[in-house]
Amino acid sequence: MKSISFNRHRFPADVIRHAVWLYFRFSLSFRDVEELLAQRGIDVSYETIRCWTIKFGPLIARRLKRRRPAPSPRWHLEEMVCSIGGRRMYLWRAVDDEGEVLHLLVQRRRDTDAALKLLTRLLHNQPVEPHTITTDGLASYGAALDQLDLRHLHRPGRLRENNRAENSHLPIRRRERQQKRFKSQASAQRFLTTHAAIYNTFNIQRHLISRPTLRCFRAEADEAWAAAVA
């Protein structure tokens, strides 16, 4: 991969990388990141940090995504309601059985066409074929899978069967509250896509592993980030 160009920016590349990492890695506002940098003697406005996240965030996310190993073939789909720009919209998401975010799509409707759009893009972008597709009881999933001739993979279930997708909404709800809700459909889609790639890289199930294993996983995540922002 070609190196990311930070030319014609007043601040050093390391400062820009760190600011972008702070914003997407933790539930921080632009003003929070501004204060953290100011505490280290770096005087930069929150508006400048916002421009950095818009310019470099999606690029870094694409590079991180290319470095990820193939996900599990057991997929979980779920939609959640969001208020975006004062309008009721739906965030359609797909994760695997290990919590890896596979794809997400902000749409205005909760119908068969919306489910079909998510599934079509999901199947196109993933390097593995699904073995099972678990959803909630929404009939639109079944209708969309019928059109794709994948109904035999469908596992409609209740909350417990699709608990993996339900739990994966929690980081988004935290960011939604921190940002006082998303302002537009386009900005929500851009932020959540970038956030998902960085979340996948640094999401470590620390309660399931030993401390030495945790250190190894953290080192691998840091190496992936360093390679993506180089």
Short mmCIF file of C-alpha atoms in Angstrom, two decimals:
data_model
loop_
_atom_site.label_atom_id
_atom_site.label_comp_id
_atom_site.label_asym_id
_atom_site.label_seq_id
_atom_site.Cartn_x
_atom_site.Cartn_y
_atom_site.Cartn_z
CA MET A 1 0.00 0.00 0.00
CA LYS A 2 1.15 3.52 -0.76
CA SER A 3 1.99 5.76 2.15
CA ILE A 4 -0.63 8.24 3.31
CA SER A 5 0.37 11.77 2.36
CA PHE A 6 0.18 14.40 5.09
CA ASN A 7 1.64 17.13 2.90
CA ARG A 8 0.48 20.71 3.31
CA HIS A 9 -0.65 20.12 6.88
CA ARG A 10 0.79 22.42 9.53
CA PHE A 11 0.91 19.75 12.21
CA PRO A 12 3.22 16.71 12.10
CA ALA A 13 1.84 13.44 10.78
CA ASP A 14 2.16 11.77 14.21
CA VAL A 15 -0.14 14.37 15.76
CA ILE A 16 -2.77 13.86 13.05
CA ARG A 17 -2.59 10.07 13.37
CA HIS A 18 -2.93 10.23 17.13
CA ALA A 19 -5.89 12.63 17.01
CA VAL A 20 -7.75 10.40 14.54
CA TRP A 21 -7.00 7.33 16.65
CA LEU A 22 -8.26 8.98 19.83
CA TYR A 23 -11.52 10.09 18.25
CA PHE A 24 -12.49 6.76 16.70
CA ARG A 25 -10.98 4.49 19.34
CA PHE A 26 -12.68 6.02 22.38
CA SER A 27 -16.03 7.68 23.07
CA LEU A 28 -14.63 11.20 22.83
CA SER A 29 -15.92 14.37 21.25
CA PHE A 30 -13.76 16.63 19.10
CA ARG A 31 -13.44 19.00 22.05
CA ASP A 32 -12.30 16.12 24.28
CA VAL A 33 -9.54 15.28 21.80
CA GLU A 34 -8.60 18.96 21.61
CA GLU A 35 -8.15 19.07 25.39
CA LEU A 36 -6.13 15.85 25.48
CA LEU A 37 -3.76 17.26 22.87
CA ALA A 38 -3.60 20.62 24.64
CA GLN A 39 -2.52 18.85 27.83
CA ARG A 40 0.46 17.59 25.83
CA GLY A 41 1.30 21.07 24.58
CA ILE A 42 -0.35 20.75 21.15
CA ASP A 43 -2.61 23.72 20.41
CA VAL A 44 -5.11 22.57 17.75
CA SER A 45 -8.78 23.47 17.38
CA TYR A 46 -11.56 20.90 17.48
CA GLU A 47 -12.65 21.99 13.99
CA THR A 48 -9.25 21.05 12.62
CA ILE A 49 -9.55 17.65 14.28
CA ARG A 50 -12.97 17.23 12.65
CA CYS A 51 -11.43 17.90 9.23
CA TRP A 52 -8.70 15.36 9.94
CA THR A 53 -11.22 12.66 10.81
CA ILE A 54 -13.23 13.32 7.64
CA LYS A 55 -10.16 13.32 5.39
CA PHE A 56 -8.08 10.50 6.88
CA GLY A 57 -10.61 8.37 8.76
CA PRO A 58 -12.22 6.58 5.77
CA LEU A 59 -8.82 6.06 4.13
CA ILE A 60 -7.37 4.45 7.25
CA ALA A 61 -10.52 2.35 7.65
CA ARG A 62 -10.18 0.92 4.12
CA ARG A 63 -6.56 0.03 4.75
CA LEU A 64 -7.39 -1.64 8.05
CA LYS A 65 -10.19 -3.61 6.44
CA ARG A 66 -7.86 -4.98 3.77
CA ARG A 67 -5.57 -6.30 6.50
CA ARG A 68 -8.28 -8.14 8.43
CA PRO A 69 -8.44 -11.95 8.24
CA ALA A 70 -11.52 -13.61 6.79
CA PRO A 71 -14.50 -13.47 9.18
CA SER A 72 -16.54 -16.38 10.48
CA PRO A 73 -19.16 -17.76 8.06
CA ARG A 74 -21.87 -17.59 10.76
CA TRP A 75 -23.52 -14.21 10.36
CA HIS A 76 -25.99 -12.28 12.49
CA LEU A 77 -28.14 -9.47 11.05
CA GLU A 78 -30.04 -6.84 12.99
CA GLU A 79 -31.50 -3.37 12.48
CA MET A 80 -31.65 -0.61 15.04
CA VAL A 81 -33.63 2.64 15.12
CA CYS A 82 -31.69 5.92 15.03
CA SER A 83 -32.80 9.54 15.06
CA ILE A 84 -30.68 11.26 12.41
CA GLY A 85 -31.23 14.91 11.64
CA GLY A 86 -34.58 14.74 13.42
CA ARG A 87 -35.77 11.87 11.22
CA ARG A 88 -36.41 8.25 12.14
CA MET A 89 -33.94 6.00 10.28
CA TYR A 90 -32.65 2.46 10.55
CA LEU A 91 -29.11 1.24 10.89
CA TRP A 92 -28.86 -2.23 9.33
CA ARG A 93 -25.83 -4.16 10.58
CA ALA A 94 -24.22 -7.54 10.04
CA VAL A 95 -21.72 -9.14 12.43
CA ASP A 96 -20.21 -12.60 12.65
CA ASP A 97 -20.47 -14.88 15.67
CA GLU A 98 -17.28 -13.38 17.15
CA GLY A 99 -18.55 -9.80 17.05
CA GLU A 100 -16.67 -8.71 13.93
CA VAL A 101 -18.64 -5.96 12.16
CA LEU A 102 -19.08 -7.14 8.57
CA HIS A 103 -21.15 -4.38 7.05
CA LEU A 104 -23.55 -1.61 7.99
CA LEU A 105 -25.96 0.55 6.09
CA VAL A 106 -28.05 3.56 7.14
CA GLN A 107 -31.44 3.49 5.40
CA ARG A 108 -34.76 5.25 5.73
CA ARG A 109 -36.92 2.13 5.46
CA ARG A 110 -37.32 -1.17 7.25
CA ASP A 111 -38.63 -3.34 4.44
CA THR A 112 -37.61 -6.05 2.00
CA ASP A 113 -35.78 -3.66 -0.34
CA ALA A 114 -33.67 -2.37 2.55
CA ALA A 115 -32.84 -5.90 3.72
CA LEU A 116 -32.01 -6.95 0.16
CA LYS A 117 -29.66 -3.98 -0.26
CA LEU A 118 -27.78 -4.90 2.91
CA LEU A 119 -27.50 -8.58 1.96
CA THR A 120 -26.39 -7.85 -1.59
CA ARG A 121 -23.58 -5.57 -0.46
CA LEU A 122 -22.63 -7.92 2.34
CA LEU A 123 -22.29 -10.93 0.05
CA HIS A 124 -20.34 -8.88 -2.49
CA ASN A 125 -17.82 -7.50 0.01
CA GLN A 126 -17.05 -10.57 2.12
CA PRO A 127 -14.34 -13.09 1.17
CA VAL A 128 -16.28 -16.06 2.59
CA GLU A 129 -19.66 -17.57 1.86
CA PRO A 130 -22.10 -17.69 4.78
CA HIS A 131 -22.99 -20.99 6.43
CA THR A 132 -25.83 -19.58 8.51
CA ILE A 133 -27.59 -16.19 8.61
CA THR A 134 -29.33 -15.53 11.93
CA THR A 135 -31.84 -12.69 12.15
CA ASP A 136 -34.65 -11.50 14.36
CA GLY A 137 -38.28 -12.16 13.47
CA LEU A 138 -38.54 -9.43 10.82
CA ALA A 139 -40.16 -11.00 7.74
CA SER A 140 -38.18 -8.75 5.37
CA TYR A 141 -35.06 -10.87 5.91
CA GLY A 142 -36.78 -14.02 4.75
CA ALA A 143 -38.23 -12.29 1.69
CA ALA A 144 -34.83 -10.86 0.74
CA LEU A 145 -33.11 -14.22 1.21
CA ASP A 146 -35.76 -15.84 -1.00
CA GLN A 147 -34.78 -13.47 -3.81
CA LEU A 148 -31.12 -14.43 -3.35
CA ASP A 149 -31.89 -18.17 -3.15
CA LEU A 150 -30.36 -18.32 0.36
CA ARG A 151 -33.44 -19.18 2.39
CA HIS A 152 -31.88 -22.50 3.41
CA LEU A 153 -29.24 -20.55 5.39
CA HIS A 154 -31.78 -18.50 7.29
CA ARG A 155 -32.08 -18.99 11.05
CA PRO A 156 -34.83 -16.66 12.29
CA GLY A 157 -34.82 -16.49 16.04
CA ARG A 158 -35.72 -14.54 19.11
CA LEU A 159 -33.52 -12.20 21.12
CA ARG A 160 -31.39 -14.98 22.62
CA GLU A 161 -30.52 -16.55 19.27
CA ASN A 162 -29.46 -13.18 17.85
CA ASN A 163 -27.86 -11.86 21.02
CA ARG A 164 -24.51 -11.35 19.30
CA ALA A 165 -25.97 -8.70 16.98
CA GLU A 166 -27.95 -7.08 19.80
CA ASN A 167 -24.85 -6.67 21.97
CA SER A 168 -22.83 -5.23 19.11
CA HIS A 169 -25.15 -2.19 19.07
CA LEU A 170 -23.83 -0.99 22.44
CA PRO A 171 -20.69 0.83 21.18
CA ILE A 172 -22.80 2.67 18.61
CA ARG A 173 -25.32 3.75 21.22
CA ARG A 174 -22.48 5.15 23.33
CA ARG A 175 -21.15 7.17 20.40
CA GLU A 176 -24.64 8.31 19.48
CA ARG A 177 -25.10 9.76 22.97
CA GLN A 178 -21.63 11.31 22.98
CA GLN A 179 -22.26 13.07 19.67
CA LYS A 180 -25.79 14.08 20.71
CA ARG A 181 -27.14 12.01 17.81
CA PHE A 182 -25.99 11.97 14.22
CA LYS A 183 -26.68 15.03 12.10
CA SER A 184 -27.24 13.54 8.63
CA GLN A 185 -27.52 10.19 6.91
CA ALA A 186 -24.27 10.71 4.96
CA SER A 187 -22.22 11.74 8.00
CA ALA A 188 -23.63 8.86 10.04
CA GLN A 189 -22.76 6.35 7.31
CA ARG A 190 -19.23 7.77 6.98
CA PHE A 191 -18.54 7.81 10.71
CA LEU A 192 -20.00 4.39 11.47
CA THR A 193 -18.15 2.71 8.59
CA THR A 194 -14.86 4.16 9.80
CA HIS A 195 -15.64 3.39 13.43
CA ALA A 196 -16.46 -0.25 12.55
CA ALA A 197 -13.08 -0.86 10.91
CA ILE A 198 -11.16 0.60 13.85
CA TYR A 199 -13.43 -1.16 16.36
CA ASN A 200 -12.75 -4.51 14.66
CA THR A 201 -9.01 -3.93 14.93
CA PHE A 202 -8.96 -3.04 18.63
CA ASN A 203 -11.91 -5.06 19.91
CA ILE A 204 -10.29 -7.58 22.26
CA GLN A 205 -12.43 -9.86 24.39
CA ARG A 206 -10.25 -9.21 27.41
CA HIS A 207 -12.53 -11.07 29.83
CA LEU A 208 -12.03 -14.31 27.89
CA ILE A 209 -8.23 -14.36 27.62
CA SER A 210 -5.18 -14.37 29.87
CA ARG A 211 -3.03 -11.32 30.48
CA PRO A 212 -0.10 -12.52 28.28
CA THR A 213 -2.54 -13.22 25.43
CA LEU A 214 -4.07 -9.78 25.92
CA ARG A 215 -0.65 -8.17 25.52
CA CYS A 216 -0.06 -10.12 22.31
CA PHE A 217 -3.43 -9.09 20.87
CA ARG A 218 -2.81 -5.46 21.77
CA ALA A 219 0.60 -5.57 20.10
CA GLU A 220 -0.95 -7.05 16.95
CA ALA A 221 -3.63 -4.34 16.89
CA ASP A 222 -1.00 -1.62 17.31
CA GLU A 223 1.04 -3.12 14.48
CA ALA A 224 -2.02 -3.20 12.19
CA TRP A 225 -2.76 0.44 13.00
CA ALA A 226 0.85 1.50 12.41
CA ALA A 227 0.87 -0.24 9.03
CA ALA A 228 -2.47 1.32 8.02
CA VAL A 229 -1.44 4.90 8.86
CA ALA A 230 2.09 4.71 7.50
#
